[in-house]
Short mmCIF file of C-alpha atoms in Angstrom, two decimals:
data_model
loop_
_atom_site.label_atom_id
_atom_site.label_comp_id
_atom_site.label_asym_id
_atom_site.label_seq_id
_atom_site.Cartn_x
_atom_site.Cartn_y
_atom_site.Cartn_z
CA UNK A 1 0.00 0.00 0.00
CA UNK A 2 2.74 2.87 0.76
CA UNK A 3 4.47 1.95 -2.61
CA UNK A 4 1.02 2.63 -4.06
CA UNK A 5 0.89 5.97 -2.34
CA UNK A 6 3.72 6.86 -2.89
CA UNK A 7 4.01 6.24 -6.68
CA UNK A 8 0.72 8.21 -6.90
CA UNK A 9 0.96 10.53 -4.34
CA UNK A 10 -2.33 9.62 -2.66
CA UNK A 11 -3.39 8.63 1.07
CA UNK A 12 -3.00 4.91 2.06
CA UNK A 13 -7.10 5.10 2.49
CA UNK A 14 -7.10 6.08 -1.60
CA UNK A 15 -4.66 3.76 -2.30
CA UNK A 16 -6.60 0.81 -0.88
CA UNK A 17 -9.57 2.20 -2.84
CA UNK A 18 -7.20 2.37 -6.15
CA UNK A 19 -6.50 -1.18 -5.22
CA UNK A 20 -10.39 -2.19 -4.42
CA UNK A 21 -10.77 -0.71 -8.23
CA UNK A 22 -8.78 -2.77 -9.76
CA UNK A 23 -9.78 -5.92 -7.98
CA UNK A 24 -13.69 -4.84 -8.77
CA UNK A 25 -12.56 -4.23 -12.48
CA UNK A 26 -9.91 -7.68 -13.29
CA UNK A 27 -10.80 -10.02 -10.71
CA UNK A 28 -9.52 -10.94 -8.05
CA UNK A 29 -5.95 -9.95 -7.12
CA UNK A 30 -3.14 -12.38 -6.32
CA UNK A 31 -1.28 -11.53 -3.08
CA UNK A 32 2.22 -12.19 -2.93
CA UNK A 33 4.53 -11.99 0.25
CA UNK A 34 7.45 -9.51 -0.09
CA UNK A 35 9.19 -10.36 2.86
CA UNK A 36 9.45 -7.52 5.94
CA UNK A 37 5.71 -7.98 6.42
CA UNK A 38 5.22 -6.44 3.41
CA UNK A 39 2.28 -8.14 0.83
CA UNK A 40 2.35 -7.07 -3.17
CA UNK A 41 -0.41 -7.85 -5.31
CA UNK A 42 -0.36 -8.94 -9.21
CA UNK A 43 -3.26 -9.72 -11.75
CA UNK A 44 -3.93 -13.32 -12.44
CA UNK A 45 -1.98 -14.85 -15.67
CA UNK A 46 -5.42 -14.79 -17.88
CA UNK A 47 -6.83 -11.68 -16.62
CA UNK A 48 -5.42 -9.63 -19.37
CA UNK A 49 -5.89 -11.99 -22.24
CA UNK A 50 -9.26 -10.12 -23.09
CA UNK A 51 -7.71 -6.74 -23.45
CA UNK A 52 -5.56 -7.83 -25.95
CA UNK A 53 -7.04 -8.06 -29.48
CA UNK A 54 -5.56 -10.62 -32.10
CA UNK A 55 -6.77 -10.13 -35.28
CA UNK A 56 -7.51 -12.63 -37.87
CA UNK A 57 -5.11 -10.15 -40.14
CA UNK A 58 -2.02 -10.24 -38.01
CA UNK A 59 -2.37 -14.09 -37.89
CA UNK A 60 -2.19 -14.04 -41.48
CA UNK A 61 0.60 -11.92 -41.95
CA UNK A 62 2.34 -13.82 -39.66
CA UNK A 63 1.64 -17.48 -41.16
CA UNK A 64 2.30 -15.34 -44.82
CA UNK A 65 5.89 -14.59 -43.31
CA UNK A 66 6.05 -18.00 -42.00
CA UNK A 67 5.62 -19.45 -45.58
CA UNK A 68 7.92 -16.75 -46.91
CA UNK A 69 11.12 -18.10 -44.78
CA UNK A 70 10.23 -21.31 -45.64
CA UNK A 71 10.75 -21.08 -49.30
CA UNK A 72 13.96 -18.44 -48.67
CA UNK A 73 15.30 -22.05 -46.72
CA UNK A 74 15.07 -20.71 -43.49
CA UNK A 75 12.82 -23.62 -41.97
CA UNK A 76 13.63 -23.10 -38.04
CA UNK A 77 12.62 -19.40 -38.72
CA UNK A 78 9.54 -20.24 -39.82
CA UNK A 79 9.00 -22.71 -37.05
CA UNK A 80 9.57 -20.58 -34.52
CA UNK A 81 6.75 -18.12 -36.27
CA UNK A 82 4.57 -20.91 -36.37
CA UNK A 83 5.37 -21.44 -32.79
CA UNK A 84 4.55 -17.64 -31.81
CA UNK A 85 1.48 -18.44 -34.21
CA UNK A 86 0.24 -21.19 -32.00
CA UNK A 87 0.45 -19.11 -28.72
CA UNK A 88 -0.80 -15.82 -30.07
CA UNK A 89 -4.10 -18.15 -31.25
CA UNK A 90 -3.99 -19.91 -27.43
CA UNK A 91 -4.27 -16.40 -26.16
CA UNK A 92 -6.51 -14.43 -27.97
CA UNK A 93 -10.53 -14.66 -27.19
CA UNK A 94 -12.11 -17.62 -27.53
CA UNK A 95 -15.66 -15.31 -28.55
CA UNK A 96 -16.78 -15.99 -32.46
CA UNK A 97 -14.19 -18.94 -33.14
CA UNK A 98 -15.59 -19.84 -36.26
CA UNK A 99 -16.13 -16.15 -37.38
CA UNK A 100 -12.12 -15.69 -36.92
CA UNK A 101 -10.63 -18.79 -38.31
CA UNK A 102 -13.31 -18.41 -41.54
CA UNK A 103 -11.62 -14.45 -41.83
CA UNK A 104 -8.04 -16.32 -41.64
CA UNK A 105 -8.90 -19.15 -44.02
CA UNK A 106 -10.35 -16.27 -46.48
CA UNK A 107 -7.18 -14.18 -46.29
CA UNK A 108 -4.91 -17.21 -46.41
CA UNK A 109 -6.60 -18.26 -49.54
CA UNK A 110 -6.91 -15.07 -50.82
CA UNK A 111 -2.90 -13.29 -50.62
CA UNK A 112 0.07 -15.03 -52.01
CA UNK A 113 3.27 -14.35 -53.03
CA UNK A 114 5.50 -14.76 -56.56
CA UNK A 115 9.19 -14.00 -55.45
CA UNK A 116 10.77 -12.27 -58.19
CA UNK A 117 14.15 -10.00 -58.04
CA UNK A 118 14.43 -6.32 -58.47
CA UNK A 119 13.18 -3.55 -56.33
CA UNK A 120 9.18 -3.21 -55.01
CA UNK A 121 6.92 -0.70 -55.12
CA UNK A 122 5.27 0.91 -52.07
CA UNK A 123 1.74 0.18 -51.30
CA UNK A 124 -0.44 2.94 -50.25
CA UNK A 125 -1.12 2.84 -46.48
CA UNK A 126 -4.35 1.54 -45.55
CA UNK A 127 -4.95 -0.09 -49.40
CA UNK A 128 -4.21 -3.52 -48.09
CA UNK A 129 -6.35 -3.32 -44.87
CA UNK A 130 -9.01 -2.17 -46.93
CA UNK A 131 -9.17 -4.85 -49.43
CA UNK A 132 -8.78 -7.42 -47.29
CA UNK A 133 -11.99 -5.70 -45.44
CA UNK A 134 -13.70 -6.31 -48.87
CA UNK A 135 -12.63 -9.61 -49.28
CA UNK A 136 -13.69 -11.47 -46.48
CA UNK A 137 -16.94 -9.20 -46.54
CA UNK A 138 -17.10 -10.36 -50.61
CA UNK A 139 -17.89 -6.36 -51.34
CA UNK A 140 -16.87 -4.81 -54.26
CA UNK A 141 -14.37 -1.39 -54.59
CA UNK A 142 -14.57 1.13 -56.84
CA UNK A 143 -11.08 2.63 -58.01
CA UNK A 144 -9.48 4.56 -60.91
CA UNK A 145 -7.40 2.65 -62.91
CA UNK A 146 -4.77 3.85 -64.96
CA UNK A 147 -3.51 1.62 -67.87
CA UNK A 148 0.10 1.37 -67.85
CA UNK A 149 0.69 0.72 -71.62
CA UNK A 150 -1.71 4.06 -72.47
CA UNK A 151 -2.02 5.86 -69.50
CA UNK A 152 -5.91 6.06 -70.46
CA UNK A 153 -7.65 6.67 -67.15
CA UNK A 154 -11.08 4.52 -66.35
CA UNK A 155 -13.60 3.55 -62.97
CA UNK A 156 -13.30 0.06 -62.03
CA UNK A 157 -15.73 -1.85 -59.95
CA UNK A 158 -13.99 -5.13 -59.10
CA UNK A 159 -14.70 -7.50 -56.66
CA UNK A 160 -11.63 -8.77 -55.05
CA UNK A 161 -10.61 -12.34 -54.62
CA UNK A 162 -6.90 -11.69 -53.17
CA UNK A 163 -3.66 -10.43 -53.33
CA UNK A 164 -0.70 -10.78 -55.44
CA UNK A 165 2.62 -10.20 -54.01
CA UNK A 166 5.48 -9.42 -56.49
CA UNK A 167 7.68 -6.57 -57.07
CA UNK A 168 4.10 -4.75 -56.95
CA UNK A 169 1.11 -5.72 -55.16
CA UNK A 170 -1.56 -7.06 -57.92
CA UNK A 171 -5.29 -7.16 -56.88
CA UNK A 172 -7.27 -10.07 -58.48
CA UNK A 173 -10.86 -9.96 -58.98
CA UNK A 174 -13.27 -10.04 -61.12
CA UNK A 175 -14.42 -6.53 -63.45
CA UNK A 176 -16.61 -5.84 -65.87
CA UNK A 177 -14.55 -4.13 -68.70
CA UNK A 178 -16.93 -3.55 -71.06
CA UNK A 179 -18.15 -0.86 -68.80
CA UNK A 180 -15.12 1.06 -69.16
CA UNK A 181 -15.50 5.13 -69.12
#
């Protein structure tokens, strides 16, 4: 209690009352002796695994990298991704399981990667969130397109299947060109 005053500069009635919040708010409280009759307190193991929000997204990107080191040869790499993969999935909230591993079964289907040499291009920020919003929610996005070969300028509607990885990132989808402008 006086290392909670202290730290806060409060009285040791407040601090009991900071320490009654956080009890009423996580659980209960482990107590743990300190020695010189002293008792600290610390939040169960699991109490913070609902605060912490693992995204079907991040799991993806992280069994993507996984695959990535695999074909570069760097196998115990990858395992130990897959390994990080495995706890991250033990941890996160067990709420909507089949909602989450139907999102990561969509993205892992729909992004891959063709390795090629050379330098890459840089993908807009937020692009790649966004499309993989559309894909697992099988909605269609509206872009400009600009044709490489005649710089003619169009409106696409597509909707998006996945993601192409190379020295740029390739959407694939299906469009109706005929309705070109």
């Amino acid at each position: 209690m006086d290392d909670i005053a202290n730290e806060f500069g409060v009285s040791r009635r407040t601090a009991e009352r900071m320490r009654d919040a956080v009890e009423a708010v996580f659980g209960p409280l482990e107590a743990v002796d300190a020695g010189e009759k002293r008792i600290h307190w610390r939040l169960r193991s699991s109490t913070l695994r609902g605060l912490v929000g693992i995204t079907p997204e991040e799991i993806a990107e992280l069994e993507s990298a996984a695959g990535n080191l695999d074909r570069t040869g760097l196998a115990e790499r990858a395992r130990m991704l897959r390994e990080l993969v495995a706890k991250l999935r033990a941890l996160r909230r067990p709420l909507s399981e089949d909602a989450f591993e139907e999102d990561l079964e969509a993205l892992m289907r729909a992004e891959g990667l063709a390795m090629r040499p050379g330098p890459r291009t840089r993908v807009e920020p937020g692009l790649l969130p966004m499309l993989r919003d559309a894909i697992k929610a099988s909605r269609k996005v509206e872009f400009d397109y600009e044709a490489r070969a005649s710089g003619r300028c169009s409106r696409q509607l597509v909707e998006p299947y996945g993601v192409l990885y190379s020295n740029r990132a390739f959407l694939v989808g299906r469009a109706d060109w005929g309705d070109e402008s």
